[in-house]
Amino acid sequence: MIIKNYKLKNKKHYIGVLINISILSSFLCSCSLSDLNIPGLHNSEPTTEVVTEAVTQEQTPTEAAKVIKTATATDSAFDKATPTKTEKKNPREDILIAIDPGHQSEDIDMSDTEPNGPDSSEMKTKAAEGTVGAYTDVPEYQLNLDISLKLRDELKKKGYKVIMTRENNETAISNMERACLANDAGADISIRIHANGSDDPSINGAMALVGSSSNPYVGELYDDSYKLAESVLDNYCETTGMYNEGVSTSDTMTGINWSTIPVMILEMGYMTNPDDDTNMQDPDYQEKMVEGIVNGIEAYYNLPENVSDDNISPKLSNNSRQIMDESLEYLEMLRSEGSLCSAYMKNLSTGETIKLSDGKQKAASIIKLFVAGAAYRNIDDLIKTGYSRSEIEELIKDMITISDNDACNELVTMLGGDDPDAGMSVVNKYISSFGYKTTRMGRLMLDFEAQNENYVEVSEVGDYLEKLYTGKNVEGADKIVSYMMQQEYTEKIPSVLPENVAVANKTGDLEDVESDAAIVYGETTDYIICVFTDKIEGTDTSSETIRNISEITYKYWE
């Protein structure tokens, strides 16, 4: 991925382990690296500090992973939500997490250099200075430490083992040393805590960084690091409401290049943006920040916060529980092959809701539902600028009924006054008006070279379909539903339903995506059903899965 073209003030990223300074040299004897500057990002990384608790190294990261996999084999995020009463040991006890609070006090001289990676001839400053809150005057190193200490405490409460690279602002430790400390301590993952900065105060949001798959030092860690970064960032943004800038790659970070374990940098927000800077100093907001990071780690290890029956599907009838159980079987088959799978069903008569979600997924053409809504909300303004109502209606109809990508792109461009980026901002503002935190438009249709992606979350789409069904707060809802009923792509959810059952659906397909979202007007019950699959190897199995879940849902709710 490519970092955005705007400039960021000094930015640093840290991961590591806290150890006693008296033994620091023995821990670091095998390492000597430093972070290169990412264009536009902070150039320094965290320092290492004194470890306040002994770290047991009896279990390797691989062994710990096996324990986790075994312990959660029957208790996944998709599981039936039955308490695992036979578990005697908390699987978190076998996981050691390194937390690296970025930077250190400006009084500490870290101007010396170190290698960018093992055997690298390229030298970098041991650690750069961080940014400062433009509105709060709080230095980044203090914010990073505050959040890291709270994160440490919350993780320990859950049973994780935690080590810190520093617990004060005076610890002099380089970026290379931070990574080496985490490696030597036997940590399983490294979370490097940072905040961002930009010359443009309007830029806001959180992002994550990992080494690329072609990184000569940590390329083999890319898949696990990316999975960790995506999980932490998505949960962080979902919990805090922070705008999600996505996961980017960089091969110039010393603290990443010296790592031998999955490692990520979380840029928590922009200290140069008034809202981000102020929010990140609010105690209540900081609790959400920590909660989001913890949730992301839990999701990475497939260890949900709650496993009680009421938390996934409260008060389900026997028929509804049967839908959930049978749907899970199909979704788990895809998940075992590495796919992301989500399903959301809501009985509009009883209110019973089933949500089986892998979180954020690529939207494909599902995003067009929100473009249609944004167009209707702004249709009077569009008409004032010279577009006719019939022209706009025709574009919306083509975008929904035949999933016309050119019609979608034209509508977005119109919404932005001939500026596609401005048009996407209008669409995202529309999406945010419903409180949706994950669904976002990041690129025009078929623009696969764009830096950002279009994303959806299954329950947000399901909720939006319900709003279309009721007509609440959705301008043009009846017309959008009418066009969905004229949908020409009906080979998934509608294909297994009786011919006399009306269905309003919208599909979303890419090479690695198969999705469908629908309002089903049953003979006795109306319901919402969304089934999304992402990162699939082929479409046959995923399409069949969507059809099977559609058939199951109709069978038990009719």
Short mmCIF file of N, CA and C in Angstrom, two decimals, residues 11 76 238 247 311 317 446:
data_model
loop_
_atom_site.label_atom_id
_atom_site.label_comp_id
_atom_site.label_asym_id
_atom_site.label_seq_id
_atom_site.Cartn_x
_atom_site.Cartn_y
_atom_site.Cartn_z
N LYS A 11 6.81 11.15 12.96
CA LYS A 11 5.95 10.08 13.37
C LYS A 11 6.78 8.90 13.76
N SER A 76 -15.28 -20.29 18.68
CA SER A 76 -14.88 -19.22 17.80
C SER A 76 -15.90 -18.09 17.84
N GLU A 238 -13.98 1.09 15.26
CA GLU A 238 -15.38 0.79 15.54
C GLU A 238 -15.77 1.23 16.95
N VAL A 247 -4.90 -0.01 6.60
CA VAL A 247 -3.56 -0.54 6.89
C VAL A 247 -2.64 -0.24 5.71
N ASN A 311 -25.17 -13.12 24.34
CA ASN A 311 -24.45 -12.02 23.71
C ASN A 311 -24.44 -12.07 22.20
N SER A 317 -35.75 -17.95 19.29
CA SER A 317 -36.67 -19.08 19.29
C SER A 317 -35.92 -20.31 18.77
N LEU A 446 -14.33 0.04 -9.85
CA LEU A 446 -13.30 -0.50 -10.75
C LEU A 446 -11.97 0.25 -10.70
#
